[in-house]
mmCIF file with all atom_site columns, C-alpha atoms in Angstrom:
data_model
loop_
_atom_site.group_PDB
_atom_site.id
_atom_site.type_symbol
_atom_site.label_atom_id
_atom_site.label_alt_id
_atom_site.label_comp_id
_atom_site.label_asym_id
_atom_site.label_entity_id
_atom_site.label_seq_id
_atom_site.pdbx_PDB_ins_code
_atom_site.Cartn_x
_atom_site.Cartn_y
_atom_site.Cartn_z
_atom_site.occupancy
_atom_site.B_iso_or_equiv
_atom_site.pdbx_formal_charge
_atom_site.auth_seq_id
_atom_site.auth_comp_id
_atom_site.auth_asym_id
_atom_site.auth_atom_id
_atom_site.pdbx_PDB_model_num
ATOM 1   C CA . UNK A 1 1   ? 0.000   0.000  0.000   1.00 83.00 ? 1   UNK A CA 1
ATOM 2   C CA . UNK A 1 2   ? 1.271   3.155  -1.173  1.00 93.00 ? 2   UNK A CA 1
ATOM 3   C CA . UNK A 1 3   ? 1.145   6.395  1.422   1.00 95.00 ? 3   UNK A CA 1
ATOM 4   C CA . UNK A 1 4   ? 1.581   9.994  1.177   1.00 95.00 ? 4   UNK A CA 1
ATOM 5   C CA . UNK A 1 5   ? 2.525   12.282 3.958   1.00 96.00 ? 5   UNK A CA 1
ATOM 6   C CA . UNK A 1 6   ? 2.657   16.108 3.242   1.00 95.00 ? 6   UNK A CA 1
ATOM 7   C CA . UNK A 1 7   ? 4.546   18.131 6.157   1.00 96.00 ? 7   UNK A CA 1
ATOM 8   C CA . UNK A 1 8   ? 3.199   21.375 7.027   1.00 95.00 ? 8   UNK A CA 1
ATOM 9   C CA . UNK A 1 9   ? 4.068   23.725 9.263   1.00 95.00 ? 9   UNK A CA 1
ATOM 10  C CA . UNK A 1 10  ? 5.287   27.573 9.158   1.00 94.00 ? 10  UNK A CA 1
ATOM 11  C CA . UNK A 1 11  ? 8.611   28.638 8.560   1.00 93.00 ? 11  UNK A CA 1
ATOM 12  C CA . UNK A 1 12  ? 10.966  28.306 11.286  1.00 94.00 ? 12  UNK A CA 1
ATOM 13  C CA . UNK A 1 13  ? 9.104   24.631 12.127  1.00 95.00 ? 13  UNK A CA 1
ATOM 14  C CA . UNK A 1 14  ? 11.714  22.561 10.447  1.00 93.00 ? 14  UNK A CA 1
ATOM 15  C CA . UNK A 1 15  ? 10.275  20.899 8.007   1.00 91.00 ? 15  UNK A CA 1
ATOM 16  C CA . UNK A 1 16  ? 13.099  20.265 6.053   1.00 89.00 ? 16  UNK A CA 1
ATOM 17  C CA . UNK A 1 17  ? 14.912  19.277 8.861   1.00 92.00 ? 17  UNK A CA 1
ATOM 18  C CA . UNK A 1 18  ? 12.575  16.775 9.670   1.00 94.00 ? 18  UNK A CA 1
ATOM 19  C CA . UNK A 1 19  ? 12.546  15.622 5.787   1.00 92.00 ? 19  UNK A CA 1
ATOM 20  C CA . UNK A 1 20  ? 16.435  15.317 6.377   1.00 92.00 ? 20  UNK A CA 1
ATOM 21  C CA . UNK A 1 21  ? 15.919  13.157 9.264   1.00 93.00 ? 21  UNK A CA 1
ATOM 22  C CA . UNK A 1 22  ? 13.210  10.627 7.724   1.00 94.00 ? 22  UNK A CA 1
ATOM 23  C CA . UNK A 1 23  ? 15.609  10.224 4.853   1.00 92.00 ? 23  UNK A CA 1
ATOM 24  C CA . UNK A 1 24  ? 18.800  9.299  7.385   1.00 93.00 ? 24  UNK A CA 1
ATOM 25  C CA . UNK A 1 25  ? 16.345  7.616  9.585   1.00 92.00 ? 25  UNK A CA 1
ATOM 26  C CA . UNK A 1 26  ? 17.024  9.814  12.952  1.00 92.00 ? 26  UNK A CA 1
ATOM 27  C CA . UNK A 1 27  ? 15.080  10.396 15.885  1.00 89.00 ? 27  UNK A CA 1
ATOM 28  C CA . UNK A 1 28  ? 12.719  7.446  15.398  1.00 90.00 ? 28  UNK A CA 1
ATOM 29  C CA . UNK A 1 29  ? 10.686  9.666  12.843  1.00 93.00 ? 29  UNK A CA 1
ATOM 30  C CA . UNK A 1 30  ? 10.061  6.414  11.041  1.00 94.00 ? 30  UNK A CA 1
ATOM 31  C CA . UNK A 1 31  ? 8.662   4.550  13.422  1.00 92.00 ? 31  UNK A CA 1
ATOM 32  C CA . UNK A 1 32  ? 6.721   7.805  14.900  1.00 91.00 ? 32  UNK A CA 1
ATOM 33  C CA . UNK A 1 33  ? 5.516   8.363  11.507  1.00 93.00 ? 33  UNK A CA 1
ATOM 34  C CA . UNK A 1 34  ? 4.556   4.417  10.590  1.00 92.00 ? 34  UNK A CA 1
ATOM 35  C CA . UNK A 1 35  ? 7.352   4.318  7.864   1.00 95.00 ? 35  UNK A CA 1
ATOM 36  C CA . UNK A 1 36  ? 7.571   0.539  7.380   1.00 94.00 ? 36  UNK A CA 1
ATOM 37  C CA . UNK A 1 37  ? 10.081  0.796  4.653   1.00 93.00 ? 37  UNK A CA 1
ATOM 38  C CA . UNK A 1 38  ? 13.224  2.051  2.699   1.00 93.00 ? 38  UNK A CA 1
ATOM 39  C CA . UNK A 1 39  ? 11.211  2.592  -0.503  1.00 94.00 ? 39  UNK A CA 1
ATOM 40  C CA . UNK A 1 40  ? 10.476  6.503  0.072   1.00 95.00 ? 40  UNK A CA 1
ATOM 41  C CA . UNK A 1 41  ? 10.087  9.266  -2.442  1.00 92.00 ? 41  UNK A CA 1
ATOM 42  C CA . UNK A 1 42  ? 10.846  12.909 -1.341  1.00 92.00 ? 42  UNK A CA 1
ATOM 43  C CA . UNK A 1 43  ? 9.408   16.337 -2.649  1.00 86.00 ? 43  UNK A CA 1
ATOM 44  C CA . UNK A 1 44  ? 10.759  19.565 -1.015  1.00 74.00 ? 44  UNK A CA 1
ATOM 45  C CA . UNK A 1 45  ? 9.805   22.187 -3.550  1.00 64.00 ? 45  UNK A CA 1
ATOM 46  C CA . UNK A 1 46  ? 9.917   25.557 -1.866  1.00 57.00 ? 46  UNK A CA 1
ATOM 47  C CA . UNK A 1 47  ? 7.563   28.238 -2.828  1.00 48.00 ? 47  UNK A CA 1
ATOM 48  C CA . UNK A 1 48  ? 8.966   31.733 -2.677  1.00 50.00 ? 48  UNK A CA 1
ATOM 49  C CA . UNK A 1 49  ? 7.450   33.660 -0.852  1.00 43.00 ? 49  UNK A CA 1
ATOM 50  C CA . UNK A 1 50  ? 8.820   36.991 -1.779  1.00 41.00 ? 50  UNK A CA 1
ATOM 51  C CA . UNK A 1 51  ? 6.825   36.735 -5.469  1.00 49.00 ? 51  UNK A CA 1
ATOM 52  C CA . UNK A 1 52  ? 2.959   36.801 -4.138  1.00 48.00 ? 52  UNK A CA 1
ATOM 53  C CA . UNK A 1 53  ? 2.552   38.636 -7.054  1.00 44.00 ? 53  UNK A CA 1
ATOM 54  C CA . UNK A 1 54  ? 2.788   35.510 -9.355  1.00 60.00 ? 54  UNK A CA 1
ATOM 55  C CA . UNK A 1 55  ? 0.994   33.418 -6.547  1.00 63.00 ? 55  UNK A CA 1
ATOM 56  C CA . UNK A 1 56  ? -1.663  32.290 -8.762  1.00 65.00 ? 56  UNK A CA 1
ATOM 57  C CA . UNK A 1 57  ? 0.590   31.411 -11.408 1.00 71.00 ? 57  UNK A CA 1
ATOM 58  C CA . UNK A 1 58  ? 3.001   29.724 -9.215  1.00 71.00 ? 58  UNK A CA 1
ATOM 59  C CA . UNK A 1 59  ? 0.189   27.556 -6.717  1.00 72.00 ? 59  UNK A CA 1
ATOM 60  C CA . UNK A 1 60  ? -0.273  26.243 -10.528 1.00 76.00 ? 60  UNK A CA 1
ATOM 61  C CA . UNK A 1 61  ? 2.397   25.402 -11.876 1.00 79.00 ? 61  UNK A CA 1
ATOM 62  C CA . UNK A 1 62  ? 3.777   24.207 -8.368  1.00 79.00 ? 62  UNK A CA 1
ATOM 63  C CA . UNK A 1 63  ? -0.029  22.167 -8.578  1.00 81.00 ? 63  UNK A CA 1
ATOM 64  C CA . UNK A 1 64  ? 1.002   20.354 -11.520 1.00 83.00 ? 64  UNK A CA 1
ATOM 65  C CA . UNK A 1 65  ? 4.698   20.103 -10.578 1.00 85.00 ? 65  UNK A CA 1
ATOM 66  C CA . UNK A 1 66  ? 3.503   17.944 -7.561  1.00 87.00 ? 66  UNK A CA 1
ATOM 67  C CA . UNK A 1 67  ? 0.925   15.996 -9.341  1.00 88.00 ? 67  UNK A CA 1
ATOM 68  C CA . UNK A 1 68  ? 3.384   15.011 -12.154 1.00 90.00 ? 68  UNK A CA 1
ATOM 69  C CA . UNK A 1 69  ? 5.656   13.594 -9.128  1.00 91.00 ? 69  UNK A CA 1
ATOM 70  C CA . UNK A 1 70  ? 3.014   12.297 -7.738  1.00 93.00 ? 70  UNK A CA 1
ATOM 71  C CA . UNK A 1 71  ? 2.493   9.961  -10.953 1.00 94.00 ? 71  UNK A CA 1
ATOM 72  C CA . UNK A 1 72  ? 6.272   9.412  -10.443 1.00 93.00 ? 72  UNK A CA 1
ATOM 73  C CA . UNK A 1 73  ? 5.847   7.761  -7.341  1.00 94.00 ? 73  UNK A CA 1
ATOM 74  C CA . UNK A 1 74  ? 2.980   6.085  -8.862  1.00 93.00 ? 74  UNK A CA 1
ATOM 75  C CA . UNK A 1 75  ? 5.176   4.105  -11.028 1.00 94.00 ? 75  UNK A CA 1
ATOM 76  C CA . UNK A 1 76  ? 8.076   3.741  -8.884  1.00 94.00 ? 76  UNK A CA 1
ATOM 77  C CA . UNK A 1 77  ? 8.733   0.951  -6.043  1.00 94.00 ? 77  UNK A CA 1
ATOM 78  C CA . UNK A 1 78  ? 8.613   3.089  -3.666  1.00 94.00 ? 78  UNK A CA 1
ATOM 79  C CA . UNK A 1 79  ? 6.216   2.908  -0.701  1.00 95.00 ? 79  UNK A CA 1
ATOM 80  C CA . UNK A 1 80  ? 5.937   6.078  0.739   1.00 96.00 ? 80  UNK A CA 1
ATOM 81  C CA . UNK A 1 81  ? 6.027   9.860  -0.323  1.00 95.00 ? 81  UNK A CA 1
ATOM 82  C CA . UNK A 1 82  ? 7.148   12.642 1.691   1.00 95.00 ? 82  UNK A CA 1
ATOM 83  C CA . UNK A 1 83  ? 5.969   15.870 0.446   1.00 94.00 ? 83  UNK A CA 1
ATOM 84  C CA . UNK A 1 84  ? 6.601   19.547 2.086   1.00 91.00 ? 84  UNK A CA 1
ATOM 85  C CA . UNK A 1 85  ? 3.461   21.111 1.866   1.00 90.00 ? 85  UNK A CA 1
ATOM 86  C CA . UNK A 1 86  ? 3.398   24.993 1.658   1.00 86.00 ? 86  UNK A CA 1
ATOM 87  C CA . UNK A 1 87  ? 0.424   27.550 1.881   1.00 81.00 ? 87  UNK A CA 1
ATOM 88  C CA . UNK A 1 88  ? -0.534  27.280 -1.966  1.00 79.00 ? 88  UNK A CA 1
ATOM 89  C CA . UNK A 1 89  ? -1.258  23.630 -1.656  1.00 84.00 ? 89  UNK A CA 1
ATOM 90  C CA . UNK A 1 90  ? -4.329  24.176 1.123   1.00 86.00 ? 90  UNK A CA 1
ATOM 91  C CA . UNK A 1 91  ? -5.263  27.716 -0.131  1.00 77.00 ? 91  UNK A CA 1
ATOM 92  C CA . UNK A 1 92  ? -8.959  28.134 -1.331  1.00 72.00 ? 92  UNK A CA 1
ATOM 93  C CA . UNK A 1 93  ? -8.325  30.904 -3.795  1.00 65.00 ? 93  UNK A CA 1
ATOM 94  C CA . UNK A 1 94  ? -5.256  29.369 -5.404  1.00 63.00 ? 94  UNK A CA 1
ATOM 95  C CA . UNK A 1 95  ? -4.787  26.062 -7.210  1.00 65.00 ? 95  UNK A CA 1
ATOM 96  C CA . UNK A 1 96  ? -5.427  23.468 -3.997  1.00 80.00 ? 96  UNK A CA 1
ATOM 97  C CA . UNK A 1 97  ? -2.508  20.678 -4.370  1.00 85.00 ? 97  UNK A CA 1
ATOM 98  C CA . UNK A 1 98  ? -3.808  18.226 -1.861  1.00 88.00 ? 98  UNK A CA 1
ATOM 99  C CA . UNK A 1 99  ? -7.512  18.276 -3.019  1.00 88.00 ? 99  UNK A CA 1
ATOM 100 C CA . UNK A 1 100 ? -6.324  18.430 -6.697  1.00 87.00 ? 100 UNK A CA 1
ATOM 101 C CA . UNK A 1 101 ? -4.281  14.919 -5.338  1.00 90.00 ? 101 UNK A CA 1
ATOM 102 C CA . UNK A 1 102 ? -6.800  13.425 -3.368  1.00 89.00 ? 102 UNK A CA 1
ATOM 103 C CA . UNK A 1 103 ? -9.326  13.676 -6.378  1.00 89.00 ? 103 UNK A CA 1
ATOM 104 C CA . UNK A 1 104 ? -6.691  12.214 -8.424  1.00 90.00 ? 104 UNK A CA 1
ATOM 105 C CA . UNK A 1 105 ? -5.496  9.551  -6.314  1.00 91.00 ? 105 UNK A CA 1
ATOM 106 C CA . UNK A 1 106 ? -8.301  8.329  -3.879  1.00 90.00 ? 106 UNK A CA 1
ATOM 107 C CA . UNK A 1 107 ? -7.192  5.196  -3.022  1.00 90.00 ? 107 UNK A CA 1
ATOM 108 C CA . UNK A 1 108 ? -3.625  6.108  -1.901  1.00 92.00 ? 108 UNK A CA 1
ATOM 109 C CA . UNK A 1 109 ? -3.087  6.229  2.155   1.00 93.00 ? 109 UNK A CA 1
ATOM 110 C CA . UNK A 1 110 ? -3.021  9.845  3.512   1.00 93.00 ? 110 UNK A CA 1
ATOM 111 C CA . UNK A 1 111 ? -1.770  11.585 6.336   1.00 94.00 ? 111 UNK A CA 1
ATOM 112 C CA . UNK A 1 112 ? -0.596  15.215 7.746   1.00 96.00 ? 112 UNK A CA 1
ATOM 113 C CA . UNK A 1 113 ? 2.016   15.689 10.083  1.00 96.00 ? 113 UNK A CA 1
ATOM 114 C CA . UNK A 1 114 ? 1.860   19.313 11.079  1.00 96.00 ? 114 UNK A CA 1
ATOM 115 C CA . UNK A 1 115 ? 4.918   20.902 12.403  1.00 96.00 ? 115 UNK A CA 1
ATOM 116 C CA . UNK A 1 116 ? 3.769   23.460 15.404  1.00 95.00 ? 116 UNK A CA 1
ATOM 117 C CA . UNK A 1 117 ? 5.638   25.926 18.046  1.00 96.00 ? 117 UNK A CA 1
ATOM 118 C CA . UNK A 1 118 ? 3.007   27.169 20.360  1.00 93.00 ? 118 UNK A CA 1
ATOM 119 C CA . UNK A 1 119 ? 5.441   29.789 21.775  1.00 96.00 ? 119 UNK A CA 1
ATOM 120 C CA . UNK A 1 120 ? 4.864   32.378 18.778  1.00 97.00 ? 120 UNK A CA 1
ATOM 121 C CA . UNK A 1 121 ? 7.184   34.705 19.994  1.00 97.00 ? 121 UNK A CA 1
ATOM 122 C CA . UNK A 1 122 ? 9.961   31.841 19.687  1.00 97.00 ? 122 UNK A CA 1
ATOM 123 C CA . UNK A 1 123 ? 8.699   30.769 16.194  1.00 97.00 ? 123 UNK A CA 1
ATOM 124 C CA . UNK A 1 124 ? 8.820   34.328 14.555  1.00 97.00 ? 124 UNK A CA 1
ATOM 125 C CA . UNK A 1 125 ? 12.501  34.360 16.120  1.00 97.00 ? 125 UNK A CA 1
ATOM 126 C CA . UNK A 1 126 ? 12.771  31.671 14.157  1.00 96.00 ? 126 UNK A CA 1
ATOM 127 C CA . UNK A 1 127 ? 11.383  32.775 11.054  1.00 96.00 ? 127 UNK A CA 1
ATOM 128 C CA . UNK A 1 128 ? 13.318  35.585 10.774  1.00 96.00 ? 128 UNK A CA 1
ATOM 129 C CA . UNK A 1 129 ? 16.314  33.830 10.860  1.00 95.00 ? 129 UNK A CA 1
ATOM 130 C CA . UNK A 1 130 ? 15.427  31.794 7.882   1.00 93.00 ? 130 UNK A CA 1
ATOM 131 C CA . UNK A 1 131 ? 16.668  31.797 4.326   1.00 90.00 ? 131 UNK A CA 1
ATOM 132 C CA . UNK A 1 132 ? 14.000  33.027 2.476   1.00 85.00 ? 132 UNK A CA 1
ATOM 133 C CA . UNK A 1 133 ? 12.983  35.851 5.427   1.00 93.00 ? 133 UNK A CA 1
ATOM 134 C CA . UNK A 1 134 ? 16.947  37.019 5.374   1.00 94.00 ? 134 UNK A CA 1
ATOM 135 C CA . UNK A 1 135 ? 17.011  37.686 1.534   1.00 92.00 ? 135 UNK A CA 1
ATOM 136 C CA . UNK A 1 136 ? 14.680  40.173 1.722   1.00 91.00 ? 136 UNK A CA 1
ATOM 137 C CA . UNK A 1 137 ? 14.597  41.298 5.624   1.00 94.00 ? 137 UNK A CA 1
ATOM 138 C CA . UNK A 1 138 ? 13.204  44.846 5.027   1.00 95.00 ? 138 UNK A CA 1
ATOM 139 C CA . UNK A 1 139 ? 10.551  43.507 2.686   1.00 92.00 ? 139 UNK A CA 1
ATOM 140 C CA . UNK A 1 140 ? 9.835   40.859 4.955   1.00 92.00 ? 140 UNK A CA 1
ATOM 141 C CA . UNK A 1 141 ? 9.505   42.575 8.391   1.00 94.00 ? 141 UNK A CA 1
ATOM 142 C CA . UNK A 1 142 ? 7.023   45.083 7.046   1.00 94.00 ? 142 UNK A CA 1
ATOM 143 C CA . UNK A 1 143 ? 5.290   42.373 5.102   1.00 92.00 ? 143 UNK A CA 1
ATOM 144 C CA . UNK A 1 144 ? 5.531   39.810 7.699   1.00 94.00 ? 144 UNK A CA 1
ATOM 145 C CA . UNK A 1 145 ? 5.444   41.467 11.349  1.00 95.00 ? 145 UNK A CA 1
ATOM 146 C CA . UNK A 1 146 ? 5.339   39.865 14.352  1.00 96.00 ? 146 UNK A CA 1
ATOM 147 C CA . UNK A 1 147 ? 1.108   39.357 13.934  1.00 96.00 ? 147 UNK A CA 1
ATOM 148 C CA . UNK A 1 148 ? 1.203   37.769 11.310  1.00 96.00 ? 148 UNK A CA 1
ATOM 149 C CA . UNK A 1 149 ? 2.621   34.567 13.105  1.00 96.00 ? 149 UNK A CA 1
ATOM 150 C CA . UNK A 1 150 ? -0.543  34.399 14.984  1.00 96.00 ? 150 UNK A CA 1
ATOM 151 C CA . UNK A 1 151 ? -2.727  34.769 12.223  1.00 95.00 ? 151 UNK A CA 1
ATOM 152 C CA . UNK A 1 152 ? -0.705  32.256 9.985   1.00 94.00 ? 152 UNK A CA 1
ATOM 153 C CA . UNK A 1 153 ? -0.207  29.710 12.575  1.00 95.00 ? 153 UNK A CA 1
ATOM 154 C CA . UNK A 1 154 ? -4.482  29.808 13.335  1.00 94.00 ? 154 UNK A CA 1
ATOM 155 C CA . UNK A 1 155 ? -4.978  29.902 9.593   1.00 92.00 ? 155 UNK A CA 1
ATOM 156 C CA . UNK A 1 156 ? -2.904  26.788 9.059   1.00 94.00 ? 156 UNK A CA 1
ATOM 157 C CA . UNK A 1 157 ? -3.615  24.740 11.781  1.00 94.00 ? 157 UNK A CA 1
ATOM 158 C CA . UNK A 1 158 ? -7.565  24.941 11.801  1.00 94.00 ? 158 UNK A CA 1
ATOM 159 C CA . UNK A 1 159 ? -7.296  24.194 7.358   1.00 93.00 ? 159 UNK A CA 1
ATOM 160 C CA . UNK A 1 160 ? -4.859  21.334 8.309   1.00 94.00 ? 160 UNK A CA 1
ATOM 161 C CA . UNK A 1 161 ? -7.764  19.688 10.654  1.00 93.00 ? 161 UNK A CA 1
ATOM 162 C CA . UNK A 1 162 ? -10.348 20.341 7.920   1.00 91.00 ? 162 UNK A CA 1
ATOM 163 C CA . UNK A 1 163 ? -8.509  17.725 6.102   1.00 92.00 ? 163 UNK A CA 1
ATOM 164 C CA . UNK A 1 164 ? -9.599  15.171 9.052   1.00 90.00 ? 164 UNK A CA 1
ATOM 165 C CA . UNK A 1 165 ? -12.715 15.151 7.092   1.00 88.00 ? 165 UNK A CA 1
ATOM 166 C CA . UNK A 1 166 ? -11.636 13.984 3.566   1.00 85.00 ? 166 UNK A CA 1
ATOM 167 C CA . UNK A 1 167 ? -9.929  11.096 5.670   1.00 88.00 ? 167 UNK A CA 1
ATOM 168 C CA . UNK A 1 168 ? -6.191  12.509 6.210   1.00 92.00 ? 168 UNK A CA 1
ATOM 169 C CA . UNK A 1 169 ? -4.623  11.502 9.244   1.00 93.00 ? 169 UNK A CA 1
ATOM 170 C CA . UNK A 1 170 ? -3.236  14.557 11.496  1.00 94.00 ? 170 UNK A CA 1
ATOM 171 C CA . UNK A 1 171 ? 0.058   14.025 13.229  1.00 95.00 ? 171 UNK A CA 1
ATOM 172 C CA . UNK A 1 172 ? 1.022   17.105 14.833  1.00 95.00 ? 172 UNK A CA 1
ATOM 173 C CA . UNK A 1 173 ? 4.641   17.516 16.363  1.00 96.00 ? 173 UNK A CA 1
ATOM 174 C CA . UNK A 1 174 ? 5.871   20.504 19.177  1.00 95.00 ? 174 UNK A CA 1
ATOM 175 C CA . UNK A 1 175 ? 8.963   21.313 16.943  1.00 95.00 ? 175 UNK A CA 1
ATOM 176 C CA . UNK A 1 176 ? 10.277  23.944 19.833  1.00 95.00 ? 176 UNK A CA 1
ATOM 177 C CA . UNK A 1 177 ? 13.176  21.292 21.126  1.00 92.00 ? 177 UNK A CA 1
ATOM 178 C CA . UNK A 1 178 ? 12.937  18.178 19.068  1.00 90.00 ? 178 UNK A CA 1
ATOM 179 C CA . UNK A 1 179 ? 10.040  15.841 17.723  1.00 92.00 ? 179 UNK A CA 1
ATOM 180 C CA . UNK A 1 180 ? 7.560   16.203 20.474  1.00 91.00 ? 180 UNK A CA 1
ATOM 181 C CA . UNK A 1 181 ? 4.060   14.138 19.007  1.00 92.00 ? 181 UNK A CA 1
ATOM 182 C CA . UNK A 1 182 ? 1.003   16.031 20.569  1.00 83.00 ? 182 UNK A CA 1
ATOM 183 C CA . UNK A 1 183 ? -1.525  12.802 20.983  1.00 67.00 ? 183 UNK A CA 1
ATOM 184 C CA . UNK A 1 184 ? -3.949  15.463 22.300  1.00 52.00 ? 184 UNK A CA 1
ATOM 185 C CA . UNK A 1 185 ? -4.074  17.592 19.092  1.00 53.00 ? 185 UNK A CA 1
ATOM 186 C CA . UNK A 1 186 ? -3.264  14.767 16.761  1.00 52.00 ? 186 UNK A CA 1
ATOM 187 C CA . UNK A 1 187 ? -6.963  12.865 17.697  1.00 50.00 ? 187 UNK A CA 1
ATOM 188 C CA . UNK A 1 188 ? -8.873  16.104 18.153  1.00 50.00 ? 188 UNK A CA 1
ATOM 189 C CA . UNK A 1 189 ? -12.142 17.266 16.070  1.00 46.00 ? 189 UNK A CA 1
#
């Protein structure tokens, strides 16, 4: 049985660290995560955040960029398929990756692990520390001030848990120091 496992979370949450880990198999992710297997797939396309401009045009072609690999996986021997989820892919108003997926591909195992720091102070720390938030600090801090963490981090979590409903499992992890797995919020709604 073939399984896909998007990874959300905001910047600063580490999802590519935790990517990096599944891959070298570190800090029991596997296990946590039910990964049965060395046959795993990996997509971590970024979306770039500084071009909103072109987010239509991007949450496309980013849409179809995922569904091709997708097919990929599909076709390949591998058993599982980690994919780093950004905004575009849940957004209403822009091309929606995981229901354009799900339609596609009902019969493929699903699940959400969604990378959290409750201490939003901490997290915007974090965000502005990060690669895409440093290449364009003064754009960024006016476009991105310290509210907006606790806007975007509500906005994200409650669309993540919508998802419960379309049959997604929701695995959500405390990133603040480690892998902390939230049983609580993972089986609520």
């Amino acid at each position: 049985m073939k399984k896909i496992i998007w990874i959300f979370g905001l910047p600063g949450t580490g999802k590519s660290e935790l990517i990096k880990n599944i891959h070298e198999d570190k800090n029991n992710l596997r296990s946590i995560l039910n990964i049965t297997s060395d046959n795993i797939s990996y997509i971590d396309v970024s979306h770039d955040f500084s071009k909103i401009a072109d987010e239509y045009r991007e949450a496309y072609k980013r849409s179809k960029l995922l569904i091709n690999k997708v097919e990929e996986f599909i076709d390949s021997p591998n058993d599982f398929l980690i994919i780093s989820g950004n905004f575009v892919d849940i957004r209403d108003i822009t091309e929606n990756s995981i229901i354009s997926i799900d339609k596609k591909y009902p019969y493929i195992e699903k699940e959400i692990v969604f990378l959290n720091i409750e201490d939003y102070d901490l997290l915007y720390e974090r965000i502005k520390k990060t690669d895409w938030f440093q290449s364009n600090y003064e754009s960024c801090i006016q476009r991105y001030p310290r509210i907006w963490v606790d806007v975007a981090a509500k906005y994200l979590k409650d669309k993540i848990y919508d998802y419960k409903e379309l049959g997604y499992k929701i695995i959500e992890i405390d990133t603040t120091e480690g892998y902390e797995v939230n049983d609580y919020k993972t089986n609520r709604r």
